Coordinates of C-alpha atoms in Angstrom, one line a residue:
Chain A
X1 CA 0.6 139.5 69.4
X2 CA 3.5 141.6 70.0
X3 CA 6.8 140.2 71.3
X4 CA 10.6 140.1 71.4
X5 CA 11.9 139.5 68.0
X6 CA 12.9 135.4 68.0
X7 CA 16.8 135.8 68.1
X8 CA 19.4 133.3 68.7
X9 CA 19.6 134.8 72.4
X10 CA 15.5 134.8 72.7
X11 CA 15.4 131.1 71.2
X12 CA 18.3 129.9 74.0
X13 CA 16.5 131.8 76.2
X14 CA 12.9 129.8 76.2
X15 CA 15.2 126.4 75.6
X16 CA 16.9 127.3 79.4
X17 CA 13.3 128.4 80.7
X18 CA 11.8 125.0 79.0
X19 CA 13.5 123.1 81.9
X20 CA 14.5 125.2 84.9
X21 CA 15.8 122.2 87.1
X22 CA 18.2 121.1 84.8
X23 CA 19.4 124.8 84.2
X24 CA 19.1 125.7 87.8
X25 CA 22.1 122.7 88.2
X26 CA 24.1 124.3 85.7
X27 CA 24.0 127.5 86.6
X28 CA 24.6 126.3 90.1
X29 CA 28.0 124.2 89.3
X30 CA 29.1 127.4 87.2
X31 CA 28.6 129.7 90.2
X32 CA 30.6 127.0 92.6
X33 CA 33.2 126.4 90.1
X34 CA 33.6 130.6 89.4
X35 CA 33.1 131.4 94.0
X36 CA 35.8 128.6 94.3
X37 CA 38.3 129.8 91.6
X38 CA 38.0 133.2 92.5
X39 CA 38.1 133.0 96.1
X40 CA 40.6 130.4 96.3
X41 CA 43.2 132.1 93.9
X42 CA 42.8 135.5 95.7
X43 CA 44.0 133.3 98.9
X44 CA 47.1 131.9 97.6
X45 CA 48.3 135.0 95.9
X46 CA 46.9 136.8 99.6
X47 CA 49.6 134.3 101.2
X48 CA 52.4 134.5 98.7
X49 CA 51.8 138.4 99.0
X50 CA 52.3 138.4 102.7
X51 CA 55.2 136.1 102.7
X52 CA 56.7 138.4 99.9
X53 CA 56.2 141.1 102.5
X54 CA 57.8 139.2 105.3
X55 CA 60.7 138.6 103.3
X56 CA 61.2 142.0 102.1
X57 CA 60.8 143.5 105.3
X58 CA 62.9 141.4 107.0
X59 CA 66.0 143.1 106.6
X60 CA 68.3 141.1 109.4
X61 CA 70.2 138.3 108.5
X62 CA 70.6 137.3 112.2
X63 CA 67.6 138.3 115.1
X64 CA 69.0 137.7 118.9
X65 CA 66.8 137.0 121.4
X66 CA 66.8 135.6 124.8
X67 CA 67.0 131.9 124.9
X68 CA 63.7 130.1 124.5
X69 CA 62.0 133.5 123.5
X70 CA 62.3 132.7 119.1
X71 CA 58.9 131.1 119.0
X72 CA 57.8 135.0 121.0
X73 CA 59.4 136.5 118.0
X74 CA 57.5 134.7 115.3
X75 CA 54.8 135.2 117.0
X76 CA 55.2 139.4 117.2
X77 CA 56.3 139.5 113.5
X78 CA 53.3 137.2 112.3
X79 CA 50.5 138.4 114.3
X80 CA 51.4 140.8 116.3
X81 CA 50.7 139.2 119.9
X82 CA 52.5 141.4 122.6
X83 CA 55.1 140.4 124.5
X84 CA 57.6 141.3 126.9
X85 CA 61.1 139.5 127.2
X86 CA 64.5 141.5 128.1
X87 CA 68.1 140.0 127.0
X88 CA 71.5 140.5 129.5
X89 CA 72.2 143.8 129.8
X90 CA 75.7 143.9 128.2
X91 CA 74.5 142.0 124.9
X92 CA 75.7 144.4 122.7
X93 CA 79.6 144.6 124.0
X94 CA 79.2 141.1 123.6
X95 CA 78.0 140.7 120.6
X96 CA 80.7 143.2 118.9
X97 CA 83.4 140.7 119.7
X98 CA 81.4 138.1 116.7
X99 CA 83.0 137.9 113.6
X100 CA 81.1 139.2 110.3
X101 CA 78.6 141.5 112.0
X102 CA 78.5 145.1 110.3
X103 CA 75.5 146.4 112.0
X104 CA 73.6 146.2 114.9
X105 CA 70.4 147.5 116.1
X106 CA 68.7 146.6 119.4
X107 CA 64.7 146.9 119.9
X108 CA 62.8 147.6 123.1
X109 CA 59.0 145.6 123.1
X110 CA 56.7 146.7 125.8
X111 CA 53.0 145.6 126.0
X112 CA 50.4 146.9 126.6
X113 CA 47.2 146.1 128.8
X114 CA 42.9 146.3 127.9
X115 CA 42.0 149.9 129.0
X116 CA 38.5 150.0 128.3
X117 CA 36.0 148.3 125.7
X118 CA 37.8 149.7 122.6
X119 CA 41.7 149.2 124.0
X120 CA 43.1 146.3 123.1
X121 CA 46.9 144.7 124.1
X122 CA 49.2 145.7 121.8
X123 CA 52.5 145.6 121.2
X124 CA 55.0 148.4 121.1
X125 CA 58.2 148.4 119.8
X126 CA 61.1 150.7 120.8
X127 CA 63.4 151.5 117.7
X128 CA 66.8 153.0 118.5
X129 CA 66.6 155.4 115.7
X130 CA 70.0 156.0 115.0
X131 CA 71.4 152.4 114.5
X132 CA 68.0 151.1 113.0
X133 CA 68.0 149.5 109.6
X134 CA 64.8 147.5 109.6
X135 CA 62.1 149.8 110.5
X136 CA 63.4 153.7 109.4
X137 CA 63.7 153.1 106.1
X138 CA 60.2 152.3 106.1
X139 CA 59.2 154.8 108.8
X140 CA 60.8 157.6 106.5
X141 CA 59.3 156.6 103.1
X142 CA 56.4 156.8 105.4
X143 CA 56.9 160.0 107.5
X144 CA 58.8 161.6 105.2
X145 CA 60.9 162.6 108.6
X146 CA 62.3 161.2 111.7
X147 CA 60.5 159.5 114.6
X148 CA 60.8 161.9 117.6
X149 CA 60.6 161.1 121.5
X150 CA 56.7 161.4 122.7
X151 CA 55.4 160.5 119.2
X152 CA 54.4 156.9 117.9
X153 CA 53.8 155.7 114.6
X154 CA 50.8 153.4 114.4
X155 CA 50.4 150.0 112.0
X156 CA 47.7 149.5 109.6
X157 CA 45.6 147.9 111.8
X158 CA 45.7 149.9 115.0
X159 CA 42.8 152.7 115.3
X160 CA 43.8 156.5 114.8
X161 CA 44.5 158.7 112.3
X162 CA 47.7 160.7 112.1
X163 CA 47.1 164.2 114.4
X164 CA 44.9 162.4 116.4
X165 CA 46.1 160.9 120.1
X166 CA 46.6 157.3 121.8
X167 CA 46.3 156.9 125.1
X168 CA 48.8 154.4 126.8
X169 CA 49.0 154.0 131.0
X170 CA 47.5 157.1 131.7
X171 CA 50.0 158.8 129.2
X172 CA 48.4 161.0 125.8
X173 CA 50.9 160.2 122.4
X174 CA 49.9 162.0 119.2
X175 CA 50.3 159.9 116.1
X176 CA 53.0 160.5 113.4
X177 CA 52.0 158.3 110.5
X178 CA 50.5 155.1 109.5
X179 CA 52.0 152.2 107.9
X180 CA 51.0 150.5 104.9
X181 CA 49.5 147.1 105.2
X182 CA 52.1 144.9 105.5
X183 CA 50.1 141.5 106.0
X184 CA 52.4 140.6 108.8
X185 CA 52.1 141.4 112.8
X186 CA 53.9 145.0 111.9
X187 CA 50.1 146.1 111.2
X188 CA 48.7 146.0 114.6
X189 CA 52.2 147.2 116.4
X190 CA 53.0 150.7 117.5
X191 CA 56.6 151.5 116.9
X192 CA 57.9 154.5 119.4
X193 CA 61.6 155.7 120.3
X194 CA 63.7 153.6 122.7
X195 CA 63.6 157.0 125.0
X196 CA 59.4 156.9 124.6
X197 CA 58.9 153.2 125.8
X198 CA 61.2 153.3 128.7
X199 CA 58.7 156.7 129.3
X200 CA 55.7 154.4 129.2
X201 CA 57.1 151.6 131.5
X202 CA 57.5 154.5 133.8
X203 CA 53.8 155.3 133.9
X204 CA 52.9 151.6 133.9
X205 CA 54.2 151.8 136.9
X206 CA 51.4 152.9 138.6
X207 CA 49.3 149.6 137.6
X208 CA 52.6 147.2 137.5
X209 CA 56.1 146.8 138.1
X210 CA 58.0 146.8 135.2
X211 CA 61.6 146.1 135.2
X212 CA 62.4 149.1 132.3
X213 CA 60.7 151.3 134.1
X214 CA 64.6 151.5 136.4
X215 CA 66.5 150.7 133.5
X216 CA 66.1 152.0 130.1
X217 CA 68.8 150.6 128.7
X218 CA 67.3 147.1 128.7
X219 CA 66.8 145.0 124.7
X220 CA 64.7 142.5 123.9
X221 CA 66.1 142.0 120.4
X222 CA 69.0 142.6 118.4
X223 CA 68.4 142.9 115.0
X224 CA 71.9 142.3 113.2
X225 CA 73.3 143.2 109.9
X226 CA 76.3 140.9 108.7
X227 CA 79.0 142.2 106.5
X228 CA 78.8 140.9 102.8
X229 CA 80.3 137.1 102.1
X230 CA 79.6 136.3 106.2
X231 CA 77.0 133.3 106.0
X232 CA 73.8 134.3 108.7
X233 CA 73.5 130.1 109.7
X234 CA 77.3 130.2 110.8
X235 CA 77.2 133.7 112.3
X236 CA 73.9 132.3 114.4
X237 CA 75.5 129.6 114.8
X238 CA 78.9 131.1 116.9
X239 CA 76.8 133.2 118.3
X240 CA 75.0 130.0 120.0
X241 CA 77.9 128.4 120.9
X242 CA 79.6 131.5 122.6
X243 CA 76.5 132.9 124.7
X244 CA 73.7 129.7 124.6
X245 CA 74.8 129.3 128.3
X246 CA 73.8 132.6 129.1
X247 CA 70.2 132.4 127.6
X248 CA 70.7 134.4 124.4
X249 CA 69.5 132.9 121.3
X250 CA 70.5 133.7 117.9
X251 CA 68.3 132.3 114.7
X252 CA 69.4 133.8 111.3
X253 CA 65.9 135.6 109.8
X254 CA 66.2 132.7 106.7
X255 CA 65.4 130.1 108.6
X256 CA 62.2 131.9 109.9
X257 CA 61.6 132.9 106.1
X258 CA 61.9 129.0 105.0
X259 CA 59.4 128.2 107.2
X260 CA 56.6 130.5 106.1
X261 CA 57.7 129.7 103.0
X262 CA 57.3 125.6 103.6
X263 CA 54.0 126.2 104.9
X264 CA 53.3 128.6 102.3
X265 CA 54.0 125.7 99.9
X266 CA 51.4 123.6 101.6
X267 CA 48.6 125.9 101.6
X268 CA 49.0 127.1 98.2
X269 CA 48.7 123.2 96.5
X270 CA 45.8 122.3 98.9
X271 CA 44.3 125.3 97.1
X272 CA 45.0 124.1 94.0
X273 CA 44.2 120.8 94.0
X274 CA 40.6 121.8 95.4
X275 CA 40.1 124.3 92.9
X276 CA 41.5 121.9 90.3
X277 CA 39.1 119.1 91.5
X278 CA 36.1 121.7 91.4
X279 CA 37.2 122.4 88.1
X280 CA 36.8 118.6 87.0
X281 CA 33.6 118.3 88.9
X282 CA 32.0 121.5 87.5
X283 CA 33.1 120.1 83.4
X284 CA 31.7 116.4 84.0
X285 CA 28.5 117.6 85.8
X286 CA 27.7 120.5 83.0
X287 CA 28.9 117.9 80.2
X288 CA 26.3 115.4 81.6
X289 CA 23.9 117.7 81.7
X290 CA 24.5 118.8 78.5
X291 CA 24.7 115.3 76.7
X292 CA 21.3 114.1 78.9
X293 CA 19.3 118.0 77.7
X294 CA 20.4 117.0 73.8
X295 CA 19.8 113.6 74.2
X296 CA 16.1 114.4 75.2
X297 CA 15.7 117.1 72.4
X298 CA 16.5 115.2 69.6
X299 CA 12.9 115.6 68.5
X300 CA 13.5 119.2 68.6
X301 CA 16.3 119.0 67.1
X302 CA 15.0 117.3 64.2
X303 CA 12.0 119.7 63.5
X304 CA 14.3 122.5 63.5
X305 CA 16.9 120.8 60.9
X306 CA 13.2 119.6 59.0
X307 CA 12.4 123.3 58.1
X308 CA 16.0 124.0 57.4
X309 CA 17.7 125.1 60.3
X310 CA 21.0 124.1 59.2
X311 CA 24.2 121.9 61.4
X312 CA 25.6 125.4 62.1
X313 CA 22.7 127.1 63.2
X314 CA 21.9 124.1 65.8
X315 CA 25.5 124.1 67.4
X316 CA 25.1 127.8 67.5
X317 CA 22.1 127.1 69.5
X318 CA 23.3 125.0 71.9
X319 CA 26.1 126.4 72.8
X320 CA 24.4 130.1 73.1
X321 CA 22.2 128.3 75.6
X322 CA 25.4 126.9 77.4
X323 CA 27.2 130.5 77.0
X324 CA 23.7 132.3 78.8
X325 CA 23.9 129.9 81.4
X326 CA 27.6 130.1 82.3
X327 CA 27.7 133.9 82.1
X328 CA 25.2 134.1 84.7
X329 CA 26.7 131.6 86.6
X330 CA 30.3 132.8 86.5
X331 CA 29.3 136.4 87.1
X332 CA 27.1 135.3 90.5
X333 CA 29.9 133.1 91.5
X334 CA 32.6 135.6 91.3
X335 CA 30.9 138.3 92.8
X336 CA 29.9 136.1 95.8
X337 CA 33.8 135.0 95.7
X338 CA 34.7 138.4 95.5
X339 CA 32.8 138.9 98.4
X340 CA 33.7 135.6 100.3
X341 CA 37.6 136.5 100.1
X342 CA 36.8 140.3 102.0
X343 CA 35.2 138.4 104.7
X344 CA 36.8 135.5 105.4
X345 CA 39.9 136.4 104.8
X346 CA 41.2 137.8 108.0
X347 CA 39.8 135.0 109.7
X348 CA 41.5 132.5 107.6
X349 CA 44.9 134.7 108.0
X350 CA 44.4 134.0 111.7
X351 CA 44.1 130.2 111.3
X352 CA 46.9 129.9 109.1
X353 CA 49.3 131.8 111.5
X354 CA 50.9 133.3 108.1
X355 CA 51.4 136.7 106.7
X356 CA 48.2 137.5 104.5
X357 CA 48.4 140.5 102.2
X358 CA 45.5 141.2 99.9
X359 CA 46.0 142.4 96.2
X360 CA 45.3 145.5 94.8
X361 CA 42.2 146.4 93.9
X362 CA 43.2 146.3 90.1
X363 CA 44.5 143.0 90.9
X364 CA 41.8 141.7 91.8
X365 CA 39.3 143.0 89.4
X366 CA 41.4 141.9 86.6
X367 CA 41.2 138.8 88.7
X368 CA 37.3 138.7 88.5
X369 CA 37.4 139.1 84.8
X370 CA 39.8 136.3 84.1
X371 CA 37.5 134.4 86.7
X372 CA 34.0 135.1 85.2
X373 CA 36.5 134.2 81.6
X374 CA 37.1 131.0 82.9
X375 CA 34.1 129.7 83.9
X376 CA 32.4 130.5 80.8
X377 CA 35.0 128.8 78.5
X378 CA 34.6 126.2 80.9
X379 CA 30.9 125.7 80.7
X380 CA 30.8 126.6 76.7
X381 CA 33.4 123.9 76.1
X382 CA 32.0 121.3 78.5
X383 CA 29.2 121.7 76.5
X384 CA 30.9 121.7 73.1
X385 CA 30.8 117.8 72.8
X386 CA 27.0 117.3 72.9
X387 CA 26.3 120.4 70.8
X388 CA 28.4 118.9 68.3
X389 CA 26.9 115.9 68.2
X390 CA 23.5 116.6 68.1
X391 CA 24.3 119.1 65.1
X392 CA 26.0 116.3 63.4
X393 CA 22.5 113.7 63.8
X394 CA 20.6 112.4 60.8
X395 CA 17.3 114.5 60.0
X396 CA 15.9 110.9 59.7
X397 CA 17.0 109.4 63.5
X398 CA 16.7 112.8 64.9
X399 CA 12.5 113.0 64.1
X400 CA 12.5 109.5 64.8
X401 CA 13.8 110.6 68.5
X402 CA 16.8 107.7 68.1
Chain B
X1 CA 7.8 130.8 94.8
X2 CA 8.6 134.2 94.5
X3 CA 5.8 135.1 97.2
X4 CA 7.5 132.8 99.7
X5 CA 10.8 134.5 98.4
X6 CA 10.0 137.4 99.7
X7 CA 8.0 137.0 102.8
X8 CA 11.2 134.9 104.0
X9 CA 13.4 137.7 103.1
X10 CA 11.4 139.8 104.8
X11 CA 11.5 137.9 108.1
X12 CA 15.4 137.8 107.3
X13 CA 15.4 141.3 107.2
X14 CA 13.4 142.0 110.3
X15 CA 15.6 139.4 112.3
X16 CA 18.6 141.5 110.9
X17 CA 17.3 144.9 111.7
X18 CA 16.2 143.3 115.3
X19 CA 19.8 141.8 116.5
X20 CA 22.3 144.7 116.7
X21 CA 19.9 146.6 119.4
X22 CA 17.0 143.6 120.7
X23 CA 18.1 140.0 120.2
X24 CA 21.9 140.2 120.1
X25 CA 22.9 143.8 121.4
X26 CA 26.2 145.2 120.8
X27 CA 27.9 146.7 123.8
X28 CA 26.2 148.6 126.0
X29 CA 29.9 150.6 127.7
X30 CA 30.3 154.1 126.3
X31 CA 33.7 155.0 124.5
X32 CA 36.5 156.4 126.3
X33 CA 36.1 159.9 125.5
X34 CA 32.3 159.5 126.2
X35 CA 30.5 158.7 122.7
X36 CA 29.1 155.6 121.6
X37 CA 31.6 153.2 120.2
X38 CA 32.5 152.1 117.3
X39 CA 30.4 149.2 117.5
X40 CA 27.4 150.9 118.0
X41 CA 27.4 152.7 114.7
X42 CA 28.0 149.5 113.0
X43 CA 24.7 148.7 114.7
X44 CA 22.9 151.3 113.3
X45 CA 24.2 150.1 110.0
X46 CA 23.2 146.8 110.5
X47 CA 19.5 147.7 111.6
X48 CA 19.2 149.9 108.2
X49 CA 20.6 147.3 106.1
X50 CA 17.9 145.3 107.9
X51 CA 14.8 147.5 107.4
X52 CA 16.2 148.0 103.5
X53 CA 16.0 144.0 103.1
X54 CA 12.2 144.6 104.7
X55 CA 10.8 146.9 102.6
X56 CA 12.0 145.8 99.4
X57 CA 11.0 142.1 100.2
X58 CA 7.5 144.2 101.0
X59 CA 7.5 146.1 97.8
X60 CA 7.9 143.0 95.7
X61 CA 5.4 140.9 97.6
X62 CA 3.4 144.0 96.7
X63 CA 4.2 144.0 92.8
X64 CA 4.2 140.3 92.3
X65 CA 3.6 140.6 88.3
X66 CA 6.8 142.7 88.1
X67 CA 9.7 140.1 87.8
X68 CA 12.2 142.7 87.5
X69 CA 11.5 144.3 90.6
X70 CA 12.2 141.1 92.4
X71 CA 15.5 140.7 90.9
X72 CA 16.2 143.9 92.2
X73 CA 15.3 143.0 95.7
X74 CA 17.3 140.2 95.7
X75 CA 20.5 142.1 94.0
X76 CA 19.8 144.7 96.8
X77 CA 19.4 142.1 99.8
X78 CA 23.0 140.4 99.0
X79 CA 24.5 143.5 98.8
X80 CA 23.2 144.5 102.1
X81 CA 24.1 141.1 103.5
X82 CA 27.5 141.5 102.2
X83 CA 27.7 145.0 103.8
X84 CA 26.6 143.9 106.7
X85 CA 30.0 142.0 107.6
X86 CA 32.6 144.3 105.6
X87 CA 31.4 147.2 107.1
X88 CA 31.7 146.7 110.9
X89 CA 35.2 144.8 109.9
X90 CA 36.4 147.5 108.4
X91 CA 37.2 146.2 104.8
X92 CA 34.5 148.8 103.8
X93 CA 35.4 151.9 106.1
X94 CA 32.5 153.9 106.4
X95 CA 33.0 157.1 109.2
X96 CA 31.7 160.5 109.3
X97 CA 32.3 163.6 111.8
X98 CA 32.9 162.1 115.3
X99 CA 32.0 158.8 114.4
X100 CA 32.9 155.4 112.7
X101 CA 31.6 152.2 112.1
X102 CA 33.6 149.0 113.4
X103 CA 33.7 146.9 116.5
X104 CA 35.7 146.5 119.5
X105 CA 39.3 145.5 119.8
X106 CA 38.4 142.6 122.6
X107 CA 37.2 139.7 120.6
X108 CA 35.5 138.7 123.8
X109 CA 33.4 141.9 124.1
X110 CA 29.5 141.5 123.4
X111 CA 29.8 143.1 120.1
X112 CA 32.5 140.0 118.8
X113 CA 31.4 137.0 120.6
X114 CA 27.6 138.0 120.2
X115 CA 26.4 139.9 117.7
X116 CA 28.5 139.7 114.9
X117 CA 28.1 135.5 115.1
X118 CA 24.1 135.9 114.8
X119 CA 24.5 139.0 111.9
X120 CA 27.0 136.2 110.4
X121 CA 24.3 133.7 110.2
X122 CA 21.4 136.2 109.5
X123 CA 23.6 137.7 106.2
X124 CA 24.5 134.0 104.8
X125 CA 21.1 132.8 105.1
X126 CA 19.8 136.2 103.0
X127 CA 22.5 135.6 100.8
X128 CA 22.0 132.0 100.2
X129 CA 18.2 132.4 99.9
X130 CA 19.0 135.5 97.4
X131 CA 21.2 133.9 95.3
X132 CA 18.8 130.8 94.8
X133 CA 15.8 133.1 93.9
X134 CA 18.1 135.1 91.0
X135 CA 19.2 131.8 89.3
X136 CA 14.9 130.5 89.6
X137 CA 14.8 134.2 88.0
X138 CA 16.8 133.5 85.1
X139 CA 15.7 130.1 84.4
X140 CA 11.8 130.7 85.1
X141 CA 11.8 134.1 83.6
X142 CA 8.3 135.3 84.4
X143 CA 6.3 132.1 85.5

């Protein structure tokens, strides 16, 4: 009868095969352990990512805004919701009088209503190109060229392509660019000149009253620069005492920062403790399962050592039946974490309410491989113990099945 | 087992390739400039992913005696699972001349609240079910 020569592999092979319950559990707590480490570590480094991206994109040291507006603002830098709020008209004379500010740069937010099945509010954000230091730099690494009146650059998440055209209130705007992904609101907001909004709340006009539609020069925010040594929790702070009576609001960007950050924190060791206690699951259940599959084999194991398989040979055994079985377990794991991390994640970025910003694709393939690593070391050494000690039985007790 | 494998992967299949168009249907509106949406075409992906799942559950029904075929099948059917959410979210763009696969911006449209839920359900049962019969592949080898 022809068949496969009887390798180490082939031998390990039948052994798994001899019992396919108990190898069915092992392969099974492999493939959680490998879905939960890979899926959970692309999460927390998703989350530091997007907080990294918040940070460095945050370029103000102080944000003014009217009073009781600042949760608004989180809210358009996280995720994006549109919203519509308009400081006192003078702001910035006023503001010019605080100590320590260097820069300032005022922002127009209009919103925008559900046009049809595929139209969606969003947010758009009126730069004032000149002053800007927050979102230029960005829009020129990304343009390679200014932003003009009557064009709009779109986020990651917004549909179009550049060349091609949004329609907002009736009115036709080609796009400019794209943005990268940022992991932060920025990816489904449309930034446009201060001159283009005030253009659009004009045309709104014809479904709603819109108070920029009379005045263009209103602001919603003023993003604000401080000169080098000024501290942005005292600057906010004067800037509260002077005008908190006349509903403006200052919160310096760090404080906003520390908070992502704090929750951040949280997130990242809940991840960690489950994956940890996964881990410690997944090594007792394969080393029991291990110790319990020897345990029964001693016969086996006896016969084999009888005609001269020798300690080495046995331990080689076992653990190239361990090594087959978490191979196949770590590979289906990670590939269903792989896959488990593309779906789920904006969902879970939604549920957080924090910047999520997924790694690159060579992250996270070099990701898989330390994964799939992992989990194999993790099996092969759970199983280490009994493999050992089954090599290490009398020939004697072993036959005798002791 | 592997029979009942695959007739249940077949019924998967065939409630998959039913729901974007019979028992779950995306939205019905046309898109702005007059076309289908973008929801629709993620649809018609769904369906073929569907019918794919179908007739490979068929063909290994049909060759029973050949276990690697039925691996296959299953390899296949989580991939087309899979597919079946990253395409219409866009983490897999898929587009071609004057059209592109996605859904609508309204999470309250019929394509969000409705379909997607069921295709949700539909693609973690084939991939549960799939992922069970590969590890009963590896540790029952032919039986």
């Amino acid at each position: 009868m022809a068949g496969a020569p009887l390798s180490m592999a082939a031998v390990a092979r039948k052994n798994i095969r001899r019992r396919p319950w108990r190898s069915f559990c092992l392969v099974l707590t492999v493939l959680l352990f490998a879905f939960f480490l890979y899926a959970g570590t692309v999460l927390s480094i998703s989350l530091s990512g997007g907080a990294r991206s918040t940070a460095d994109r945050l370029g103000a040291d102080v944000i003014v805004v009217p009073a009781g507006y600042d949760p608004h603002i989180d809210s358009i830098i996280l995720s994006g919701k549109p919203s519509m709020f308009y400081l006192p008209k003078d702001i910035l004379e006023r503001l010019r009088d605080v100590e320590g500010i260097d820069r300032m740069s005022p922002q127009t937010f209009l919103a925008t209503l559900r046009a049809s099945c595929c139209s969606y509010p969003l947010q758009i954000v009126g730069v004032d190109y000149d002053s800007d230091f927050i979102v230029r730099p960005w829009l020129e690494a990304t343009l390679g060229r200014g932003l003009k009146d009557g064009e709009l650059i779109v986020g990651y998440r917004v549909n179009g392509e550049a060349g091609e055209r949004l329609h907002f209130f009736g009115v036709d705007l080609p796009i400019a660019g794209r943005l990268e992904q940022t992991g932060m609101g920025f990816d489904s907001t449309v930034f446009v000149t201060r001159k283009t909004v005030t253009d659009l709340a004009k045309a709104a006009e014809n479904i709603f009253k819109h108070p920029l539609a009379n005045d263009g020069s209103l602001v919603s925010t003023v993003m604000v620069k401080l000169k080098p040594g000024y501290d942005s929790v005292k600057v906010a702070q004067e800037i509260n005492r002077r005008f908190g009576d006349d509903d403006i609001f200052a919160l310096f960007s760090k404080k906003f920062v520390n908070s992502i950050a704090s929750s951040l924190t949280l997130v990242s060791w809940m991840i960690r403790g489950g994956i940890g206690l996964v881990w410690l699951l997944a090594v007792i259940v394969i080393a029991l399962l291990f110790s319990v599959t020897m345990n029964e084999r001693k016969g086996e194991i006896g016969v084999l050592r009888a005609v001269g398989a020798s300690r080495g040979k046995i331990l080689a055994l076992a653990l190239t039946e361990a090594l087959l079985i978490s191979f196949y377990g770590a590979v289906l794991g990670t590939s269903l974490g792989a896959a488990a991390a593309a779906v789920v994640s904006p969902a879970v970025s939604e549920a957080l309410k924090l910047p999520f910003l997924l790694p690159s694709w060579r992250a996270l393939i070099l990701l898989g491989v330390a994964s799939v690593t992992v989990s194999v070391l993790t099996g092969v050494l759970s199983a280490l113990f009994s493999a050992r000690r089954a090599s290490r039985a009398d020939i004697y007790d072993t036959l005798r099945g002791n | 087992m592997r029979t009942l494998f695959a007739v249940v992967n077949a019924l998967l299949g065939l409630v998959l390739a039913l729901t974007p168009f019979w028992l779950a249907p995306v939205c019905s509106q046309m898109a702005p400039h007059g076309g289908p949406m973008k929801c629709y075409y993620s649809g018609l992906f769904i369906a073929g992913m569907g019918a794919v799942v179908v007739v490979l559950a068929l063909f290994a029904l049909l060759r029973r005696g050949r276990g690697w075929f039925a691996v296959l099948a299953s390899l296949v059917a989580v991939a087309a699972a899979v597919a079946c959410l990253l395409v219409p979210n866009g983490v897999i763009p898929l587009r071609g001349a004057g059209w592109v696969c996605g859904l609508c911006g309204d999470p309250t449209h019929a394509c969000r609240a409705v379909t997607m839920p069921l295709v949700r359900k539909i693609a973690a049962a084939i991939v549960a079910l799939n992922v069970v019969s590969l590890i009963l592949s590896f540790v029952r080898g032919g039986r």
